[in-house]
Amino acid sequence: MHFEKAYLKLTFFYVAIIMFLSVIFSIAIYNISAEELSTGLNRQTKVLNELPLKVDTMDSKIWPNFEQLRLNQIDESNNRLKINLFYYNLLILFFSSIISYFFAKKTLEPIEEAMSAQDRFTADASHELRTPLAAMRAEIEVNLRDKKLNVDDATKLLRSNLEEIEKLESLSNALLKMASYQQEGNLSFLEVSLAEVLVEAYGKVESLASKKSIEFENELQDISIKGDKPSLVELFVILLDNSIKYSPEKSRIAIKLKSQDGKIIVKIKDNGVGIKATDLPYIFNRFYRADTSRSKEKINGYGLGLSIAKRIVELHKGSILVKSIPNKGSEFIITFSKLK
Ligand code: ADP
């Protein structure tokens, strides 16, 4: 609603500029036309004066009248021109107001969208921060009221608090990462081997995979791109971590890196829970988590991983898309341009 005021303000400025120009042009048109008119009529009078008319054949009163007539004609034409220009300006004011409002809206829409995204983000982040804090507070209060609190209870409380602190830590880490990837200047782009990046990322999630006895099939061609290695490792850690998180035990995950049709393609395919078609358009949004009891209750996360992953891909001028069938699995496909 507060944007309505901004629309009107911008519209006013646009209209003021248009009207300023229109009035300047109108004055110029008026001056030029008035000048032309009087020169034209002067020329006419001169021609008439030069005609070999005998003054005595003419009514002596005609000449002064003719001069008066000429002046009246100039006045009348000038007045008509003034009125016409006034109406044209009114018309311009009317149409420019409508068009300016439309353009003001178009100009401010992206800013409005960015601001409401920012508001949503702040609200979501505060909510996520408050949840573990509220849980910790409730537990501490209950335990403090307990007069017979023993060491076992206190240890249980501290353990549970530690879990909440770990959650808060991982949330603030994710938020910091997100902030650092907002600016391209934080990255340094050098020639990096994508196969090496994938192996490094795999190394970071290997222990999680072996806990669930998940096997990997890797098919990696030796391909390099121009990129920032730490962020690329981060990207693939997020995707591999997700495919492990959302896969059942003893399943398989395939990683493929190849060059195809002048592009470099990385595919990460799992046989996990999959993503519903209705969730697919939103999974790259910040804080979005697919609303299934499976992912909500058992699997930790804040819905920030994929939005960070998408940002990293964008910083490398690549694209990321996902194909998924519920209960069958998901495939994330990342495409980069070739090194020139
Ligand atoms: P998080 O995993 O922390 O919830 P992400 O941003 O990484 O957040 O993922 C967003 C959502 O996308 C997840 O909550 C999950 O529902 C879905 N998702 C991501 N990767 C996969 C995958 N490999 N298999 C199934 N669902 C996935």
mmCIF file of C-alpha atoms and ligand atoms in Angstrom:
data_model
loop_
_atom_site.group_PDB
_atom_site.id
_atom_site.type_symbol
_atom_site.label_atom_id
_atom_site.label_comp_id
_atom_site.label_asym_id
_atom_site.label_seq_id
_atom_site.Cartn_x
_atom_site.Cartn_y
_atom_site.Cartn_z
ATOM 1 C CA MET A 1 0.000 0.000 0.000
ATOM 2 C CA HIS A 2 2.852 2.409 0.853
ATOM 3 C CA PHE A 3 3.972 1.901 -2.744
ATOM 4 C CA GLU A 4 0.789 3.571 -4.021
ATOM 5 C CA LYS A 5 2.224 6.887 -2.770
ATOM 6 C CA ALA A 6 5.530 6.201 -4.539
ATOM 7 C CA TYR A 7 3.649 5.402 -7.793
ATOM 8 C CA LEU A 8 1.836 8.746 -7.564
ATOM 9 C CA LYS A 9 5.020 10.646 -6.767
ATOM 10 C CA LEU A 10 6.875 9.138 -9.711
ATOM 11 C CA THR A 11 3.842 9.703 -11.965
ATOM 12 C CA PHE A 12 3.859 13.352 -10.882
ATOM 13 C CA PHE A 13 7.545 13.703 -11.792
ATOM 14 C CA TYR A 14 7.059 12.043 -15.185
ATOM 15 C CA VAL A 15 4.032 14.257 -15.941
ATOM 16 C CA ALA A 16 5.918 17.362 -14.742
ATOM 17 C CA ILE A 17 8.787 16.602 -17.155
ATOM 18 C CA ILE A 18 6.437 15.892 -20.063
ATOM 19 C CA MET A 19 4.346 19.018 -19.370
ATOM 20 C CA PHE A 20 7.452 21.184 -18.997
ATOM 21 C CA LEU A 21 8.637 20.066 -22.445
ATOM 22 C CA SER A 22 5.157 20.369 -23.908
ATOM 23 C CA VAL A 23 4.707 23.930 -22.611
ATOM 24 C CA ILE A 24 8.164 24.956 -23.895
ATOM 25 C CA PHE A 25 7.321 23.519 -27.332
ATOM 26 C CA SER A 26 3.908 25.176 -27.292
ATOM 27 C CA ILE A 27 5.467 28.571 -26.537
ATOM 28 C CA ALA A 28 8.006 28.021 -29.307
ATOM 29 C CA ILE A 29 5.269 26.944 -31.755
ATOM 30 C CA TYR A 30 3.173 29.958 -30.769
ATOM 31 C CA ASN A 31 6.035 32.414 -31.244
ATOM 32 C CA ILE A 32 7.109 30.945 -34.573
ATOM 33 C CA SER A 33 3.536 30.830 -35.904
ATOM 34 C CA ALA A 34 2.712 34.366 -34.716
ATOM 35 C CA GLU A 35 5.901 35.621 -36.321
ATOM 36 C CA GLU A 36 5.173 33.815 -39.596
ATOM 37 C CA LEU A 37 1.603 35.093 -39.621
ATOM 38 C CA SER A 38 2.521 38.721 -39.146
ATOM 39 C CA THR A 39 5.349 38.484 -41.720
ATOM 40 C CA GLY A 40 2.911 36.911 -44.180
ATOM 41 C CA LEU A 41 0.303 39.593 -43.689
ATOM 42 C CA ASN A 42 2.922 42.351 -43.824
ATOM 43 C CA ARG A 43 4.036 40.988 -47.146
ATOM 44 C CA GLN A 44 0.424 41.016 -48.352
ATOM 45 C CA THR A 45 0.028 44.664 -47.334
ATOM 46 C CA LYS A 46 3.264 45.539 -49.072
ATOM 47 C CA VAL A 47 2.060 43.880 -52.266
ATOM 48 C CA LEU A 48 -1.258 45.735 -52.003
ATOM 49 C CA ASN A 49 0.551 48.993 -51.422
ATOM 50 C CA GLU A 50 2.592 48.481 -54.512
ATOM 51 C CA LEU A 51 -0.467 47.844 -56.696
ATOM 52 C CA PRO A 52 -1.001 50.770 -59.145
ATOM 53 C CA LEU A 53 -4.278 51.780 -57.552
ATOM 54 C CA LYS A 54 -5.375 55.301 -57.664
ATOM 55 C CA VAL A 55 -6.061 56.516 -54.173
ATOM 56 C CA ASP A 56 -8.845 58.767 -55.349
ATOM 57 C CA THR A 57 -10.695 55.810 -56.868
ATOM 58 C CA MET A 58 -10.722 54.209 -53.494
ATOM 59 C CA ASP A 59 -12.752 55.118 -50.539
ATOM 60 C CA SER A 60 -10.284 56.901 -48.308
ATOM 61 C CA LYS A 61 -11.720 55.090 -45.325
ATOM 62 C CA ILE A 62 -10.763 51.694 -46.702
ATOM 63 C CA TRP A 63 -7.072 51.954 -45.952
ATOM 64 C CA PRO A 64 -7.282 52.555 -42.220
ATOM 65 C CA ASN A 65 -9.970 49.856 -42.112
ATOM 66 C CA PHE A 66 -7.824 47.488 -44.062
ATOM 67 C CA GLU A 67 -4.935 48.028 -41.643
ATOM 68 C CA GLN A 68 -7.324 47.421 -38.724
ATOM 69 C CA LEU A 69 -8.667 44.327 -40.449
ATOM 70 C CA ARG A 70 -5.139 43.028 -40.820
ATOM 71 C CA LEU A 71 -4.378 43.565 -37.132
ATOM 72 C CA ASN A 72 -7.681 41.943 -36.122
ATOM 73 C CA GLN A 73 -6.896 38.975 -38.310
ATOM 74 C CA ILE A 74 -3.512 38.558 -36.656
ATOM 75 C CA ASP A 75 -5.082 38.800 -33.196
ATOM 76 C CA GLU A 76 -7.818 36.362 -34.050
ATOM 77 C CA SER A 77 -5.384 33.813 -35.504
ATOM 78 C CA ASN A 78 -3.089 34.160 -32.539
ATOM 79 C CA ASN A 79 -5.968 33.669 -30.125
ATOM 80 C CA ARG A 80 -7.141 30.609 -32.016
ATOM 81 C CA LEU A 81 -3.620 29.224 -31.917
ATOM 82 C CA LYS A 82 -3.410 29.895 -28.162
ATOM 83 C CA ILE A 83 -6.713 28.086 -27.506
ATOM 84 C CA ASN A 84 -5.708 25.150 -29.725
ATOM 85 C CA LEU A 85 -2.346 24.831 -28.001
ATOM 86 C CA PHE A 86 -4.068 25.018 -24.607
ATOM 87 C CA TYR A 87 -6.394 22.140 -25.567
ATOM 88 C CA TYR A 88 -3.497 20.132 -26.965
ATOM 89 C CA ASN A 89 -1.671 20.595 -23.672
ATOM 90 C CA LEU A 90 -4.740 19.483 -21.743
ATOM 91 C CA LEU A 91 -4.910 16.397 -23.938
ATOM 92 C CA ILE A 92 -1.206 15.728 -23.399
ATOM 93 C CA LEU A 93 -1.697 16.170 -19.628
ATOM 94 C CA PHE A 94 -4.521 13.633 -19.646
ATOM 95 C CA PHE A 95 -2.752 10.983 -21.699
ATOM 96 C CA SER A 96 0.652 11.547 -20.126
ATOM 97 C CA SER A 97 -0.885 11.048 -16.662
ATOM 98 C CA ILE A 98 -2.268 7.661 -17.678
ATOM 99 C CA ILE A 99 0.912 6.565 -19.460
ATOM 100 C CA SER A 100 3.151 7.935 -16.681
ATOM 101 C CA TYR A 101 1.210 6.019 -14.025
ATOM 102 C CA PHE A 102 1.650 2.844 -16.076
ATOM 103 C CA PHE A 103 5.407 3.432 -16.451
ATOM 104 C CA ALA A 104 5.817 4.462 -12.806
ATOM 105 C CA LYS A 105 4.247 1.126 -11.840
ATOM 106 C CA LYS A 106 6.503 -0.746 -14.261
ATOM 107 C CA THR A 107 9.575 1.075 -12.893
ATOM 108 C CA LEU A 108 8.747 0.462 -9.256
ATOM 109 C CA GLU A 109 7.401 -3.091 -9.548
ATOM 110 C CA PRO A 110 10.813 -4.834 -9.352
ATOM 111 C CA ILE A 111 11.754 -2.675 -6.354
ATOM 112 C CA GLU A 112 8.450 -3.491 -4.691
ATOM 113 C CA GLU A 113 9.000 -7.187 -5.395
ATOM 114 C CA ALA A 114 12.552 -7.052 -3.995
ATOM 115 C CA MET A 115 11.317 -5.283 -0.893
ATOM 116 C CA SER A 116 8.532 -7.732 -0.235
ATOM 117 C CA ALA A 117 10.982 -10.618 -0.812
ATOM 118 C CA GLN A 118 13.259 -8.957 1.745
ATOM 119 C CA ASP A 119 10.350 -8.631 4.207
ATOM 120 C CA ARG A 120 9.394 -12.269 3.652
ATOM 121 C CA PHE A 121 13.002 -13.315 4.141
ATOM 122 C CA THR A 122 13.334 -11.354 7.394
ATOM 123 C CA ALA A 123 10.069 -12.819 8.684
ATOM 124 C CA ASP A 124 11.101 -16.379 7.727
ATOM 125 C CA ALA A 125 14.599 -15.986 9.157
ATOM 126 C CA SER A 126 13.240 -14.575 12.434
ATOM 127 C CA HIS A 127 10.754 -17.412 12.652
ATOM 128 C CA GLU A 128 13.464 -20.018 12.110
ATOM 129 C CA LEU A 129 15.685 -18.331 14.705
ATOM 130 C CA ARG A 130 12.894 -18.103 17.239
ATOM 131 C CA THR A 131 11.855 -21.749 17.077
ATOM 132 C CA PRO A 132 15.017 -23.266 18.614
ATOM 133 C CA LEU A 133 15.287 -20.357 21.073
ATOM 134 C CA ALA A 134 11.706 -20.890 22.239
ATOM 135 C CA ALA A 135 12.326 -24.636 22.615
ATOM 136 C CA MET A 136 15.467 -23.972 24.675
ATOM 137 C CA ARG A 137 13.722 -21.415 26.865
ATOM 138 C CA ALA A 138 10.762 -23.715 27.564
ATOM 139 C CA GLU A 139 13.052 -26.606 28.511
ATOM 140 C CA ILE A 140 15.216 -24.463 30.781
ATOM 141 C CA GLU A 141 12.183 -22.928 32.512
ATOM 142 C CA VAL A 142 10.590 -26.324 33.169
ATOM 143 C CA ASN A 143 13.856 -27.695 34.556
ATOM 144 C CA LEU A 144 14.477 -24.654 36.745
ATOM 145 C CA ARG A 145 11.032 -25.042 38.325
ATOM 146 C CA ASP A 146 11.829 -28.655 39.169
ATOM 147 C CA LYS A 147 13.049 -28.645 42.794
ATOM 148 C CA LYS A 148 14.332 -32.209 42.506
ATOM 149 C CA LEU A 149 16.446 -31.675 39.404
ATOM 150 C CA ASN A 150 19.226 -34.245 39.387
ATOM 151 C CA VAL A 151 22.412 -34.541 37.350
ATOM 152 C CA ASP A 152 20.773 -36.906 34.822
ATOM 153 C CA ASP A 153 17.966 -34.427 34.116
ATOM 154 C CA ALA A 154 20.449 -31.583 33.861
ATOM 155 C CA THR A 155 22.602 -33.589 31.448
ATOM 156 C CA LYS A 156 19.527 -34.367 29.322
ATOM 157 C CA LEU A 157 18.619 -30.687 29.286
ATOM 158 C CA LEU A 158 22.115 -29.626 28.278
ATOM 159 C CA ARG A 159 22.189 -32.239 25.502
ATOM 160 C CA SER A 160 18.892 -31.060 24.144
ATOM 161 C CA ASN A 161 20.020 -27.427 24.374
ATOM 162 C CA LEU A 162 23.201 -28.326 22.543
ATOM 163 C CA GLU A 163 21.116 -29.790 19.712
ATOM 164 C CA GLU A 164 19.150 -26.566 19.425
ATOM 165 C CA ILE A 165 22.384 -24.555 19.462
ATOM 166 C CA GLU A 166 23.735 -26.734 16.646
ATOM 167 C CA LYS A 167 20.576 -25.969 14.656
ATOM 168 C CA LEU A 168 21.027 -22.257 15.288
ATOM 169 C CA GLU A 169 24.652 -22.533 14.252
ATOM 170 C CA SER A 170 23.823 -24.268 10.983
ATOM 171 C CA LEU A 171 21.109 -21.688 10.279
ATOM 172 C CA SER A 172 23.432 -18.745 10.891
ATOM 173 C CA ASN A 173 26.110 -20.429 8.747
ATOM 174 C CA ALA A 174 23.619 -20.845 5.914
ATOM 175 C CA LEU A 175 22.507 -17.211 6.274
ATOM 176 C CA LEU A 176 26.122 -16.009 6.223
ATOM 177 C CA LYS A 177 26.824 -18.102 3.127
ATOM 178 C CA MET A 178 23.777 -16.670 1.428
ATOM 179 C CA ALA A 179 24.899 -13.143 2.223
ATOM 180 C CA SER A 180 28.432 -13.791 0.973
ATOM 181 C CA TYR A 181 27.156 -15.141 -2.364
ATOM 182 C CA GLN A 182 25.089 -12.035 -3.008
ATOM 183 C CA GLN A 183 28.151 -10.272 -4.372
ATOM 184 C CA GLU A 184 30.140 -11.596 -7.265
ATOM 185 C CA GLY A 185 33.222 -9.735 -5.980
ATOM 186 C CA ASN A 186 33.612 -12.294 -3.180
ATOM 187 C CA LEU A 187 34.563 -15.001 -5.684
ATOM 188 C CA SER A 188 37.735 -15.451 -7.688
ATOM 189 C CA PHE A 189 37.290 -17.111 -11.048
ATOM 190 C CA LEU A 190 40.125 -19.342 -12.200
ATOM 191 C CA GLU A 191 40.393 -22.439 -14.372
ATOM 192 C CA VAL A 192 39.178 -25.363 -12.236
ATOM 193 C CA SER A 193 38.769 -29.031 -12.960
ATOM 194 C CA LEU A 194 35.114 -29.942 -12.375
ATOM 195 C CA ALA A 195 36.062 -33.580 -11.822
ATOM 196 C CA GLU A 196 38.345 -32.467 -8.986
ATOM 197 C CA VAL A 197 35.573 -30.286 -7.552
ATOM 198 C CA LEU A 198 33.148 -33.222 -7.611
ATOM 199 C CA VAL A 199 35.647 -35.559 -5.978
ATOM 200 C CA GLU A 200 36.291 -32.990 -3.237
ATOM 201 C CA ALA A 201 32.555 -32.491 -2.660
ATOM 202 C CA TYR A 202 32.033 -36.242 -2.585
ATOM 203 C CA GLY A 203 34.799 -36.525 0.036
ATOM 204 C CA LYS A 204 32.837 -34.189 2.312
ATOM 205 C CA VAL A 205 29.628 -36.221 2.212
ATOM 206 C CA GLU A 206 31.164 -39.688 1.994
ATOM 207 C CA SER A 207 30.719 -40.435 5.700
ATOM 208 C CA LEU A 208 27.010 -39.510 5.565
ATOM 209 C CA ALA A 209 26.555 -41.802 2.577
ATOM 210 C CA SER A 210 28.323 -44.712 4.203
ATOM 211 C CA LYS A 211 26.149 -44.310 7.337
ATOM 212 C CA LYS A 212 23.157 -45.050 5.089
ATOM 213 C CA SER A 213 25.107 -47.602 3.016
ATOM 214 C CA ILE A 214 24.461 -45.548 -0.096
ATOM 215 C CA GLU A 215 26.613 -46.366 -3.107
ATOM 216 C CA PHE A 216 27.855 -43.899 -5.665
ATOM 217 C CA GLU A 217 28.370 -44.411 -9.382
ATOM 218 C CA ASN A 218 30.685 -41.794 -10.793
ATOM 219 C CA GLU A 219 31.225 -41.105 -14.485
ATOM 220 C CA LEU A 220 33.497 -38.101 -14.693
ATOM 221 C CA GLN A 221 35.143 -36.717 -17.805
ATOM 222 C CA ASP A 222 38.191 -34.506 -17.365
ATOM 223 C CA ILE A 223 36.617 -31.091 -17.937
ATOM 224 C CA SER A 224 37.586 -27.648 -16.665
ATOM 225 C CA ILE A 225 35.579 -24.453 -16.392
ATOM 226 C CA LYS A 226 36.313 -20.920 -15.257
ATOM 227 C CA GLY A 227 34.981 -20.825 -11.735
ATOM 228 C CA ASP A 228 35.459 -20.231 -8.048
ATOM 229 C CA LYS A 229 36.510 -23.595 -6.618
ATOM 230 C CA PRO A 230 35.288 -23.232 -3.000
ATOM 231 C CA SER A 231 31.823 -22.150 -4.083
ATOM 232 C CA LEU A 232 31.599 -24.911 -6.698
ATOM 233 C CA VAL A 233 32.532 -27.466 -4.031
ATOM 234 C CA GLU A 234 29.831 -25.913 -1.830
ATOM 235 C CA LEU A 235 27.298 -26.253 -4.670
ATOM 236 C CA PHE A 236 27.931 -29.969 -5.137
ATOM 237 C CA VAL A 237 28.096 -30.628 -1.386
ATOM 238 C CA ILE A 238 24.570 -29.151 -1.112
ATOM 239 C CA LEU A 239 23.248 -31.289 -3.973
ATOM 240 C CA LEU A 240 24.985 -34.486 -2.857
ATOM 241 C CA ASP A 241 23.983 -33.901 0.764
ATOM 242 C CA ASN A 242 20.354 -33.523 -0.336
ATOM 243 C CA SER A 243 20.416 -36.660 -2.457
ATOM 244 C CA ILE A 244 21.754 -38.590 0.546
ATOM 245 C CA LYS A 245 19.254 -36.953 2.954
ATOM 246 C CA TYR A 246 16.274 -37.720 0.748
ATOM 247 C CA SER A 247 17.329 -41.255 -0.249
ATOM 248 C CA PRO A 248 16.555 -44.497 1.543
ATOM 249 C CA GLU A 249 19.294 -46.691 2.929
ATOM 250 C CA LYS A 250 21.207 -48.941 0.528
ATOM 251 C CA SER A 251 20.155 -46.927 -2.503
ATOM 252 C CA ARG A 252 22.323 -45.592 -5.335
ATOM 253 C CA ILE A 253 23.326 -42.117 -6.411
ATOM 254 C CA ALA A 254 24.856 -41.424 -9.824
ATOM 255 C CA ILE A 255 27.144 -38.490 -10.600
ATOM 256 C CA LYS A 256 27.856 -37.743 -14.254
ATOM 257 C CA LEU A 257 30.091 -35.065 -15.707
ATOM 258 C CA LYS A 258 30.218 -34.746 -19.465
ATOM 259 C CA SER A 259 30.479 -32.355 -22.348
ATOM 260 C CA GLN A 260 27.481 -32.287 -24.682
ATOM 261 C CA ASP A 261 26.387 -29.955 -27.515
ATOM 262 C CA GLY A 262 29.027 -27.379 -26.631
ATOM 263 C CA LYS A 263 27.948 -27.340 -22.965
ATOM 264 C CA ILE A 264 29.267 -28.907 -19.789
ATOM 265 C CA ILE A 265 26.681 -30.919 -17.941
ATOM 266 C CA VAL A 266 26.707 -32.331 -14.420
ATOM 267 C CA LYS A 267 23.919 -34.702 -13.424
ATOM 268 C CA ILE A 268 23.237 -35.897 -9.903
ATOM 269 C CA LYS A 269 20.605 -38.583 -9.811
ATOM 270 C CA ASP A 270 19.176 -40.321 -6.762
ATOM 271 C CA ASN A 271 16.535 -42.959 -6.142
ATOM 272 C CA GLY A 272 15.033 -41.165 -3.181
ATOM 273 C CA VAL A 273 11.662 -39.815 -2.084
ATOM 274 C CA GLY A 274 11.358 -37.523 -5.107
ATOM 275 C CA ILE A 275 9.574 -34.175 -5.247
ATOM 276 C CA LYS A 276 5.894 -33.610 -6.002
ATOM 277 C CA ALA A 277 5.148 -31.671 -9.198
ATOM 278 C CA THR A 278 3.373 -29.022 -7.100
ATOM 279 C CA ASP A 279 6.553 -28.436 -5.052
ATOM 280 C CA LEU A 280 8.976 -28.413 -7.975
ATOM 281 C CA PRO A 281 8.566 -24.729 -8.939
ATOM 282 C CA TYR A 282 9.356 -23.594 -5.394
ATOM 283 C CA ILE A 283 12.209 -25.779 -4.158
ATOM 284 C CA PHE A 284 14.833 -23.176 -5.119
ATOM 285 C CA ASN A 285 13.061 -20.501 -3.047
ATOM 286 C CA ARG A 286 14.577 -19.490 0.271
ATOM 287 C CA PHE A 287 13.167 -21.397 3.247
ATOM 288 C CA TYR A 288 10.971 -23.566 1.027
ATOM 289 C CA ARG A 289 10.738 -27.168 2.179
ATOM 290 C CA ALA A 290 8.491 -29.653 0.427
ATOM 291 C CA ASP A 291 5.571 -30.253 2.706
ATOM 292 C CA THR A 292 5.751 -33.984 3.268
ATOM 293 C CA SER A 293 5.781 -35.589 6.673
ATOM 294 C CA ARG A 294 8.890 -37.448 5.578
ATOM 295 C CA SER A 295 10.956 -34.363 4.958
ATOM 296 C CA LYS A 296 9.423 -32.201 7.685
ATOM 297 C CA GLU A 297 9.697 -34.478 10.656
ATOM 298 C CA LYS A 298 12.744 -36.551 10.129
ATOM 299 C CA ILE A 299 15.070 -34.582 7.931
ATOM 300 C CA ASN A 300 16.795 -31.516 9.272
ATOM 301 C CA GLY A 301 17.164 -28.441 7.150
ATOM 302 C CA TYR A 302 15.985 -24.908 6.616
ATOM 303 C CA GLY A 303 15.189 -24.894 2.936
ATOM 304 C CA LEU A 304 18.189 -22.670 2.206
ATOM 305 C CA GLY A 305 20.508 -25.190 0.512
ATOM 306 C CA LEU A 306 18.980 -25.111 -2.953
ATOM 307 C CA SER A 307 18.628 -21.330 -2.994
ATOM 308 C CA ILE A 308 22.369 -21.075 -2.208
ATOM 309 C CA ALA A 309 23.075 -23.705 -4.887
ATOM 310 C CA LYS A 310 21.065 -21.767 -7.460
ATOM 311 C CA ARG A 311 22.864 -18.543 -6.590
ATOM 312 C CA ILE A 312 26.283 -20.227 -7.037
ATOM 313 C CA VAL A 313 25.205 -21.599 -10.436
ATOM 314 C CA GLU A 314 23.974 -18.132 -11.454
ATOM 315 C CA LEU A 315 27.288 -16.575 -10.409
ATOM 316 C CA HIS A 316 28.936 -19.031 -12.830
ATOM 317 C CA LYS A 317 26.471 -18.053 -15.605
ATOM 318 C CA GLY A 318 25.087 -21.588 -15.606
ATOM 319 C CA SER A 319 21.645 -23.061 -15.129
ATOM 320 C CA ILE A 320 20.159 -25.640 -12.796
ATOM 321 C CA LEU A 321 17.039 -27.679 -13.286
ATOM 322 C CA VAL A 322 15.449 -30.652 -11.637
ATOM 323 C CA LYS A 323 13.466 -33.616 -12.871
ATOM 324 C CA SER A 324 11.732 -35.667 -10.254
ATOM 325 C CA ILE A 325 9.170 -38.409 -9.796
ATOM 326 C CA PRO A 326 7.716 -38.909 -6.288
ATOM 327 C CA ASN A 327 8.899 -42.163 -4.707
ATOM 328 C CA LYS A 328 11.195 -42.826 -7.674
ATOM 329 C CA GLY A 329 13.904 -40.200 -7.341
ATOM 330 C CA SER A 330 15.246 -36.850 -8.437
ATOM 331 C CA GLU A 331 17.816 -35.684 -10.940
ATOM 332 C CA PHE A 332 19.510 -32.295 -10.693
ATOM 333 C CA ILE A 333 21.059 -31.118 -13.961
ATOM 334 C CA ILE A 334 23.587 -28.279 -13.919
ATOM 335 C CA THR A 335 24.802 -26.759 -17.155
ATOM 336 C CA PHE A 336 27.871 -24.551 -17.577
ATOM 337 C CA SER A 337 29.381 -22.911 -20.612
ATOM 338 C CA LYS A 338 32.632 -24.274 -22.018
ATOM 339 C CA LEU A 339 35.954 -22.541 -21.409
ATOM 340 C CA LYS A 340 36.759 -20.255 -24.345
HETATM 341 P P1 ADP B 1 16.570 -28.470 2.967
HETATM 342 O O1 ADP B 1 17.151 -29.715 2.376
HETATM 343 O O2 ADP B 1 17.393 -27.889 4.037
HETATM 344 O O3 ADP B 1 15.138 -28.624 3.345
HETATM 345 P P2 ADP B 1 16.965 -27.336 0.353
HETATM 346 O O4 ADP B 1 16.840 -25.913 -0.107
HETATM 347 O O5 ADP B 1 18.270 -28.006 0.152
HETATM 348 O O6 ADP B 1 16.541 -27.342 1.854
HETATM 349 O O7 ADP B 1 15.846 -28.163 -0.384
HETATM 350 C C1 ADP B 1 14.530 -27.660 -0.463
HETATM 351 C C2 ADP B 1 13.543 -28.794 -0.545
HETATM 352 O O8 ADP B 1 13.679 -29.475 -1.804
HETATM 353 C C3 ADP B 1 13.752 -29.850 0.498
HETATM 354 O O9 ADP B 1 13.074 -29.554 1.678
HETATM 355 C C4 ADP B 1 13.202 -31.086 -0.172
HETATM 356 O O10 ADP B 1 11.811 -31.158 0.024
HETATM 357 C C5 ADP B 1 13.444 -30.866 -1.646
HETATM 358 N N1 ADP B 1 14.626 -31.587 -2.135
HETATM 359 C C6 ADP B 1 15.846 -31.095 -2.382
HETATM 360 N N2 ADP B 1 16.674 -32.030 -2.875
HETATM 361 C C7 ADP B 1 15.957 -33.167 -2.935
HETATM 362 C C8 ADP B 1 16.232 -34.515 -3.368
HETATM 363 N N3 ADP B 1 17.431 -34.872 -3.845
HETATM 364 N N4 ADP B 1 15.230 -35.423 -3.281
HETATM 365 C C9 ADP B 1 14.009 -35.064 -2.837
HETATM 366 N N5 ADP B 1 13.686 -33.836 -2.406
HETATM 367 C C10 ADP B 1 14.640 -32.895 -2.457
#
